[in-house]
Coordinates of C-alpha atoms in Angstrom, one line a residue:
M1 CA 12.0 29.4 -5.7
S2 CA 10.7 26.2 -7.3
I3 CA 8.9 23.5 -5.4
A4 CA 11.9 21.2 -5.8
A5 CA 14.3 23.9 -4.4
D6 CA 12.0 24.7 -1.5
A7 CA 11.7 20.9 -0.7
K8 CA 15.5 20.7 -0.6
E9 CA 15.5 23.4 2.1
L10 CA 13.0 21.2 4.1
Q11 CA 15.1 18.0 3.7
G12 CA 16.5 18.1 7.2
E13 CA 13.2 18.8 8.8
I14 CA 11.5 16.0 6.8
A15 CA 14.2 13.5 7.7
R16 CA 13.9 14.3 11.4
F17 CA 10.2 13.7 11.2
R18 CA 10.8 10.4 9.4
H19 CA 13.2 9.3 12.1
E20 CA 10.7 10.1 14.9
L21 CA 8.1 8.0 13.1
H22 CA 10.5 5.2 12.4
Q23 CA 11.4 4.9 16.1
E24 CA 7.8 4.5 17.2
P25 CA 6.0 2.3 14.6
E26 CA 2.4 1.4 15.3
I27 CA 0.4 -1.4 13.7
G28 CA -3.2 -1.5 12.4
L29 CA -5.9 1.1 12.5
D30 CA -5.1 2.5 15.9
L31 CA -2.0 4.7 15.7
P32 CA -2.3 7.3 18.4
R33 CA 1.3 8.3 18.7
T34 CA 1.6 8.6 14.9
Q35 CA -1.5 10.6 14.6
E36 CA -0.2 13.0 17.3
K37 CA 3.1 13.4 15.4
V38 CA 1.2 14.2 12.1
L39 CA -1.0 16.7 13.9
K40 CA 2.0 18.4 15.3
A41 CA 3.6 18.6 11.9
L42 CA 0.5 20.3 10.5
D43 CA 0.1 22.6 13.5
G44 CA 0.0 26.3 12.4
L45 CA -0.6 25.5 8.7
P46 CA -4.0 26.6 7.2
Y47 CA -5.6 23.2 7.0
E48 CA -9.0 22.1 8.0
I49 CA -8.4 18.9 10.0
T50 CA -10.8 16.0 10.5
L51 CA -9.9 13.0 12.6
G52 CA -11.2 9.5 11.8
Q53 CA -14.0 8.0 13.8
S54 CA -13.2 4.3 13.4
T55 CA -9.4 4.8 12.9
T56 CA -6.7 7.3 13.9
S57 CA -6.7 8.8 10.4
V58 CA -6.1 12.4 9.7
T59 CA -7.7 14.3 6.8
A60 CA -6.4 17.8 6.1
V61 CA -8.1 20.1 3.5
L62 CA -6.2 23.2 2.1
R63 CA -8.5 25.8 0.6
G64 CA -6.9 27.4 -2.5
G65 CA -6.6 31.2 -2.2
A66 CA -5.9 32.2 -5.8
P67 CA -8.0 35.2 -7.0
G68 CA -11.6 34.1 -7.2
A69 CA -10.9 30.7 -5.7
L70 CA -12.2 31.5 -2.2
A71 CA -15.4 32.8 -3.6
T72 CA -16.0 29.8 -5.8
E73 CA -18.5 27.3 -4.6
P74 CA -16.9 24.1 -3.2
A75 CA -19.0 22.1 -5.5
R76 CA -17.2 23.7 -8.5
K77 CA -13.6 24.0 -7.3
P78 CA -11.0 21.6 -8.7
T79 CA -9.9 19.2 -6.0
V80 CA -6.9 16.9 -5.7
L81 CA -6.2 14.2 -3.1
L82 CA -2.7 13.1 -2.0
R83 CA -2.4 10.0 0.2
A84 CA 0.2 8.6 2.6
D85 CA -0.2 5.4 4.7
M86 CA 1.2 5.6 8.2
D87 CA 1.2 2.1 9.7
G88 CA 4.1 -0.3 10.4
L89 CA 4.5 -4.1 10.4
P90 CA 4.9 -6.8 13.1
V91 CA 8.6 -7.2 12.2
Q92 CA 11.6 -7.1 14.5
E93 CA 14.0 -4.6 13.0
R94 CA 17.6 -5.7 12.2
T95 CA 18.8 -2.8 10.1
G96 CA 21.2 -1.4 12.6
V97 CA 20.4 2.3 11.7
E98 CA 20.8 4.9 14.4
F99 CA 17.1 5.6 14.5
S100 CA 16.0 2.0 14.6
S101 CA 12.6 1.1 16.1
K102 CA 12.3 1.3 19.9
I103 CA 9.1 -0.8 19.8
D104 CA 9.9 -4.5 20.2
G105 CA 8.4 -6.6 17.4
A106 CA 7.3 -3.6 15.3
M107 CA 9.1 -1.9 12.4
H108 CA 8.5 0.5 9.5
A109 CA 9.6 -2.2 7.2
C110 CA 7.6 -1.0 4.2
G111 CA 8.6 2.6 4.2
H112 CA 5.3 4.1 5.3
D113 CA 7.3 6.5 7.6
L114 CA 8.8 8.0 4.4
H115 CA 5.4 8.3 2.8
T116 CA 4.0 10.1 5.9
S117 CA 7.0 12.5 6.3
M118 CA 7.0 13.3 2.6
L119 CA 3.3 14.2 2.6
A120 CA 3.9 16.3 5.7
G121 CA 6.6 18.1 3.9
A122 CA 4.3 18.6 0.9
A123 CA 1.7 20.1 3.3
T124 CA 4.2 22.9 4.1
L125 CA 5.1 23.4 0.4
L126 CA 1.4 23.6 -0.5
A127 CA 0.5 25.9 2.3
E128 CA 3.3 28.3 1.2
R129 CA 1.6 28.3 -2.3
R130 CA -1.9 28.6 -1.1
D131 CA -2.4 31.9 -2.9
Q132 CA -1.5 30.3 -6.2
L133 CA -4.1 27.4 -5.9
A134 CA -7.3 27.8 -7.8
G135 CA -8.7 24.7 -6.0
D136 CA -8.5 22.6 -2.9
V137 CA -6.1 19.9 -1.8
V138 CA -7.1 16.9 0.4
L139 CA -4.3 15.2 2.4
M140 CA -5.1 11.6 3.3
F141 CA -3.0 10.3 6.2
Q142 CA -4.2 6.7 6.4
P143 CA -3.6 4.0 9.0
G144 CA -4.1 0.3 8.5
E145 CA -2.8 -0.3 4.9
E146 CA -1.0 -3.5 5.9
G147 CA -4.0 -5.8 5.9
F148 CA -6.6 -3.7 7.8
D149 CA -8.2 -1.9 4.9
G150 CA -7.6 1.6 6.3
A151 CA -8.4 3.1 2.9
G152 CA -11.8 1.5 3.0
H153 CA -12.5 2.9 6.4
M154 CA -11.5 6.4 5.3
I155 CA -13.6 6.2 2.1
R156 CA -16.7 5.2 4.1
E157 CA -16.1 8.2 6.5
G158 CA -16.0 10.6 3.5
V159 CA -12.4 11.3 2.7
L160 CA -13.1 11.6 -1.0
D161 CA -15.6 14.3 -0.4
A162 CA -13.8 16.0 2.5
A163 CA -13.5 19.3 0.5
G164 CA -17.2 19.5 -0.2
R165 CA -17.2 17.6 -3.5
R166 CA -15.7 14.4 -4.9
V167 CA -12.0 14.8 -5.7
D168 CA -11.1 15.1 -9.4
A169 CA -7.9 13.2 -9.1
A170 CA -6.0 11.1 -6.5
Y171 CA -2.3 10.4 -6.2
G172 CA -0.4 7.9 -4.0
M173 CA 3.3 7.1 -3.7
H174 CA 5.3 4.1 -2.5
V175 CA 9.0 3.7 -1.8
F176 CA 11.0 0.5 -2.4
S177 CA 14.1 -0.7 -0.6
S178 CA 14.8 -2.9 -3.7
L179 CA 13.4 -3.3 -7.2
E180 CA 14.3 0.2 -8.5
P181 CA 17.6 2.1 -8.2
Y182 CA 18.0 5.0 -5.7
G183 CA 15.9 8.0 -6.7
Q184 CA 14.1 6.3 -9.7
F185 CA 10.4 7.0 -10.1
C186 CA 8.3 4.3 -11.7
T187 CA 4.7 4.2 -13.1
K188 CA 2.4 2.1 -15.1
S189 CA -1.1 2.7 -16.5
G190 CA -3.8 0.1 -16.2
V191 CA -3.2 -2.8 -13.8
M192 CA -0.2 -1.9 -11.8
M193 CA -0.5 -4.2 -8.8
S194 CA -2.4 -7.4 -8.2
A195 CA -5.5 -8.1 -6.2
S196 CA -4.9 -9.8 -2.9
D197 CA -7.1 -12.4 -1.2
G198 CA -6.6 -14.7 1.8
L199 CA -7.1 -18.5 2.1
F200 CA -7.6 -20.1 5.5
V201 CA -8.0 -23.9 5.5
M202 CA -8.7 -26.3 8.4
V203 CA -8.5 -30.1 7.6
L204 CA -10.5 -32.2 10.1
G205 CA -9.6 -35.8 10.7
A206 CA -9.3 -38.3 13.6
G207 CA -6.3 -38.5 15.8
G208 CA -4.4 -41.7 16.6
H209 CA -1.0 -43.3 17.1
G210 CA 1.7 -42.7 14.6
S211 CA 2.4 -46.4 14.3
A212 CA -1.1 -47.2 13.2
P213 CA -2.3 -44.6 10.7
Y214 CA -4.9 -47.0 9.4
S215 CA -6.8 -46.7 12.6
A216 CA -6.9 -42.9 12.4
K217 CA -7.8 -40.3 9.8
D218 CA -4.6 -38.4 9.1
P219 CA -5.2 -34.7 8.3
V220 CA -1.4 -34.0 7.8
T221 CA -0.9 -36.0 4.7
A222 CA -4.2 -34.6 3.2
A223 CA -3.1 -31.0 4.0
A224 CA 0.3 -31.7 2.4
E225 CA -1.4 -33.0 -0.7
M226 CA -3.7 -30.0 -0.8
V227 CA -0.7 -27.6 -0.7
T228 CA 0.9 -29.3 -3.7
A229 CA -2.4 -29.7 -5.6
L230 CA -3.0 -26.0 -5.4
Q231 CA 0.2 -25.3 -7.3
V232 CA -0.7 -28.0 -9.9
M233 CA -4.2 -26.5 -10.3
I234 CA -2.7 -23.1 -11.2
T235 CA -0.5 -24.6 -13.9
R236 CA -3.3 -26.7 -15.3
Q237 CA -6.5 -24.6 -15.0
F238 CA -5.2 -21.0 -15.5
N239 CA -3.7 -19.3 -18.5
M240 CA 0.0 -18.5 -17.9
F241 CA -0.5 -15.2 -19.6
D242 CA -3.0 -14.2 -16.9
P243 CA -0.8 -15.0 -13.9
V244 CA -2.0 -16.3 -10.5
V245 CA 0.3 -16.5 -7.5
L246 CA -0.6 -18.6 -4.5
T247 CA 1.9 -18.9 -1.6
V248 CA 1.3 -20.9 1.6
G249 CA 2.8 -19.0 4.4
V250 CA 1.4 -20.9 7.4
L251 CA 1.3 -24.7 7.8
Q252 CA 0.6 -26.1 11.2
A253 CA -0.3 -29.5 12.7
G254 CA 0.5 -31.8 15.6
T255 CA 2.3 -31.7 18.9
K256 CA 4.6 -34.8 18.8
R257 CA 6.2 -36.9 16.0
N258 CA 4.3 -40.2 16.9
V259 CA 0.9 -38.6 17.4
I260 CA -1.5 -38.2 14.5
P261 CA -3.4 -34.9 15.2
E262 CA -7.1 -34.2 15.0
S263 CA -6.6 -31.4 12.5
A264 CA -4.1 -29.5 10.3
R265 CA -4.3 -26.0 9.1
F266 CA -2.7 -23.8 6.5
E267 CA -3.0 -20.2 5.3
A268 CA -2.1 -18.8 1.9
T269 CA -2.0 -15.4 0.1
I270 CA -3.5 -15.3 -3.4
R271 CA -2.6 -12.7 -6.0
T272 CA -4.5 -12.3 -9.3
F273 CA -4.3 -9.7 -12.2
S274 CA -7.8 -10.0 -13.6
E275 CA -11.4 -10.3 -12.3
A276 CA -11.9 -13.4 -14.3
S277 CA -9.0 -15.3 -12.6
R278 CA -10.0 -13.9 -9.2
D279 CA -13.6 -15.1 -9.6
R280 CA -12.5 -18.5 -10.8
M281 CA -10.0 -19.0 -7.9
M282 CA -12.9 -18.3 -5.4
T283 CA -14.8 -21.4 -6.8
A284 CA -11.9 -23.6 -8.0
I285 CA -10.0 -23.7 -4.7
P286 CA -12.9 -24.9 -2.5
Q287 CA -13.9 -27.5 -5.1
L288 CA -10.3 -28.9 -5.2
L289 CA -9.8 -29.0 -1.5
K290 CA -13.2 -30.6 -0.7
G291 CA -12.5 -33.2 -3.4
I292 CA -9.1 -34.1 -1.8
A293 CA -10.6 -34.2 1.7
S294 CA -13.5 -36.5 0.5
A295 CA -11.0 -38.8 -1.1
H296 CA -9.3 -39.3 2.2
G297 CA -12.5 -39.6 4.2
L298 CA -11.9 -36.2 5.9
E299 CA -13.7 -32.9 6.2
V300 CA -12.3 -29.5 5.4
D301 CA -13.3 -26.0 6.2
V302 CA -12.3 -23.5 3.5
D303 CA -12.5 -19.8 4.2
Y304 CA -11.7 -17.7 1.1
R305 CA -11.6 -14.0 2.0
G306 CA -11.6 -11.3 -0.6
E307 CA -9.2 -8.5 0.5
Y308 CA -7.8 -5.8 -1.8
P309 CA -8.8 -5.3 -5.5
M310 CA -6.3 -4.8 -8.2
T311 CA -4.5 -1.4 -8.3
I312 CA -5.6 0.0 -11.6
T313 CA -4.3 3.4 -12.5
D314 CA -6.0 5.9 -14.9
E315 CA -4.1 6.4 -18.2
D316 CA -4.6 10.2 -18.3
E317 CA -3.6 10.7 -14.6
T318 CA -0.6 8.4 -15.1
R319 CA 0.5 10.5 -18.1
T320 CA 0.1 13.6 -15.9
A321 CA 2.3 12.1 -13.3
E322 CA 4.9 11.1 -15.8
N323 CA 5.0 14.6 -17.3
V324 CA 5.4 16.1 -13.9
I325 CA 8.2 13.7 -13.0
S326 CA 10.1 14.3 -16.3
G327 CA 9.7 18.0 -16.0
M328 CA 11.0 18.2 -12.4
F329 CA 13.7 15.5 -12.4
G330 CA 14.4 14.6 -16.0
E331 CA 13.3 11.8 -18.2
S332 CA 16.1 9.6 -17.0
R333 CA 14.6 9.5 -13.5
L334 CA 11.4 7.8 -14.8
S335 CA 10.8 4.1 -15.4
R336 CA 7.6 2.9 -17.1
W337 CA 6.8 -0.7 -16.0
A338 CA 5.9 -3.1 -18.8
T339 CA 4.3 -5.5 -16.4
P340 CA 2.5 -5.2 -13.0
I341 CA 4.0 -6.5 -9.8
S342 CA 2.3 -9.0 -7.5
G343 CA 2.3 -6.7 -4.4
S344 CA -1.1 -5.3 -3.4
E345 CA -2.3 -2.0 -2.1
D346 CA -5.5 -0.6 -0.5
F347 CA -5.0 2.6 -2.4
S348 CA -6.7 0.5 -5.0
R349 CA -9.9 1.3 -3.1
V350 CA -9.4 5.0 -3.9
L351 CA -8.5 4.4 -7.6
A352 CA -11.7 2.3 -7.9
E353 CA -13.7 5.4 -7.0
V354 CA -11.8 8.3 -8.7
P355 CA -9.3 8.8 -11.4
G356 CA -5.7 8.7 -10.2
T357 CA -2.4 7.0 -10.3
F358 CA 0.3 5.4 -8.1
V359 CA 4.0 6.2 -8.3
G360 CA 6.9 4.1 -7.0
L361 CA 10.1 5.6 -5.8
G362 CA 13.4 3.7 -5.4
A363 CA 14.8 4.4 -1.9
V364 CA 17.6 1.9 -2.0
P365 CA 20.6 3.2 0.0
R366 CA 23.1 4.9 -2.3
G367 CA 25.8 2.6 -3.3
V368 CA 23.7 -0.6 -2.7
D369 CA 22.7 -2.9 -5.5
H370 CA 18.9 -2.6 -5.9
T371 CA 18.7 -6.1 -7.5
T372 CA 20.0 -7.8 -4.3
S373 CA 19.1 -5.5 -1.5
P374 CA 16.4 -6.7 1.0
F375 CA 12.9 -5.9 -0.2
N376 CA 10.1 -4.2 1.6
H377 CA 8.8 -6.2 4.7
S378 CA 12.3 -7.6 5.4
P379 CA 13.7 -6.9 8.9
Y380 CA 16.8 -5.7 7.0
A381 CA 14.9 -3.4 4.6
T382 CA 16.6 0.0 4.6
F383 CA 15.4 3.2 3.0
D384 CA 17.6 6.2 2.1
D385 CA 16.5 9.6 3.6
G386 CA 17.9 11.3 0.4
V387 CA 14.6 10.7 -1.5
L388 CA 12.5 12.5 1.0
S389 CA 12.7 16.0 -0.5
D390 CA 12.0 14.7 -4.0
G391 CA 9.0 12.7 -2.8
A392 CA 7.6 15.8 -1.0
A393 CA 8.2 17.9 -4.0
L394 CA 6.4 15.5 -6.3
Y395 CA 3.4 15.3 -4.0
A396 CA 3.1 19.1 -4.0
E397 CA 3.8 19.6 -7.7
L398 CA 1.2 16.9 -8.7
A399 CA -1.5 18.9 -6.7
V400 CA -0.4 22.3 -8.0
S401 CA -0.1 21.4 -11.7
R402 CA -3.3 19.2 -11.7
I403 CA -5.4 21.9 -10.1
A404 CA -4.0 24.5 -12.5
T405 CA -5.0 22.3 -15.5
L406 CA -8.5 21.6 -14.1
A407 CA -9.1 25.3 -13.4
A408 CA -8.0 26.2 -16.9
V409 CA -10.4 23.7 -18.4
A410 CA -13.2 25.0 -16.2
S411 CA -12.6 28.6 -17.2
H412 CA -13.2 27.7 -20.8
N413 CA -16.4 25.8 -20.2

């Protein structure tokens, strides 16, 4: 049977695993219950398992058993990495699904439970085809994607070299509860997703009575001016064809309406699509905010934190993924994005080290309009189990087909 057909046979098992994960989401780098579930799913399969030291990551290596493969030196064997992130978000679930989160204030609102269960399904599919593999497969079950740089931790602990040599290609996948129709795969070569940075600002003034602002140094009005000025700066200092997104998500000050507080603070997320814009933001923002603070006779502390780089996919590996998707599911199931999106991903760390690509998959519930459905991170974000077998099949086929191509090339050299 084909990988896709075998994956269909596993659909119920993969869905049950997804529901178990969904009911017990964990946040950050420490996901002990999730790690335990993944290890249980891999139990009995012929994988070499390594657990993370600084995180609860799981790295699983499958040694290909095709004729001659086991005798081949690890340093010469084709190797492909498949990645799934495992962490949830600090969101109170409001989907109403039967398997809703049992953990108060935590939810798999970004679909990482689907990624993990699909890769676990792929682990079974690949193990069943071990004798056909002329190379090795590395499965990267990663915690801490949601702002904790779990990929960075795993790279530093050697995931890219887990099979004994640097992987030749790496593939990741992400489901969407909006944006794309149910079952639609999407790709883009080059810049696919933005870089992400954090801005943390504290405006320091002098408190006083609300009736006499002239006797105080009001940080609230200065902070409000800064928030507006940041948006104006983007339209006046940056090229509209090299977009920059800056959104203030936190704005805090004061305790009572007639009291001028000592300080005001705000936090923002910054998304850029080129290194030039990213570098310029790092210098332009502090310069602007310090200028405004000085004009008001105040002080300001500006903390600009670099987070995730741009997700840049390899052109050849993206074409490989597109060919696999079209061959398995038909050309109509593939969308090629013309422009990147302003979401960010720490799989960008992997793609900065090795050739690879990232594939999106629409998991909008069937019959729901993907243009209006709640997007990832919403407490109402709902993902359809129906995509699980296709995602597992794609993971497995990417590894099988890429290793076969790499082995064929090596045999002619």
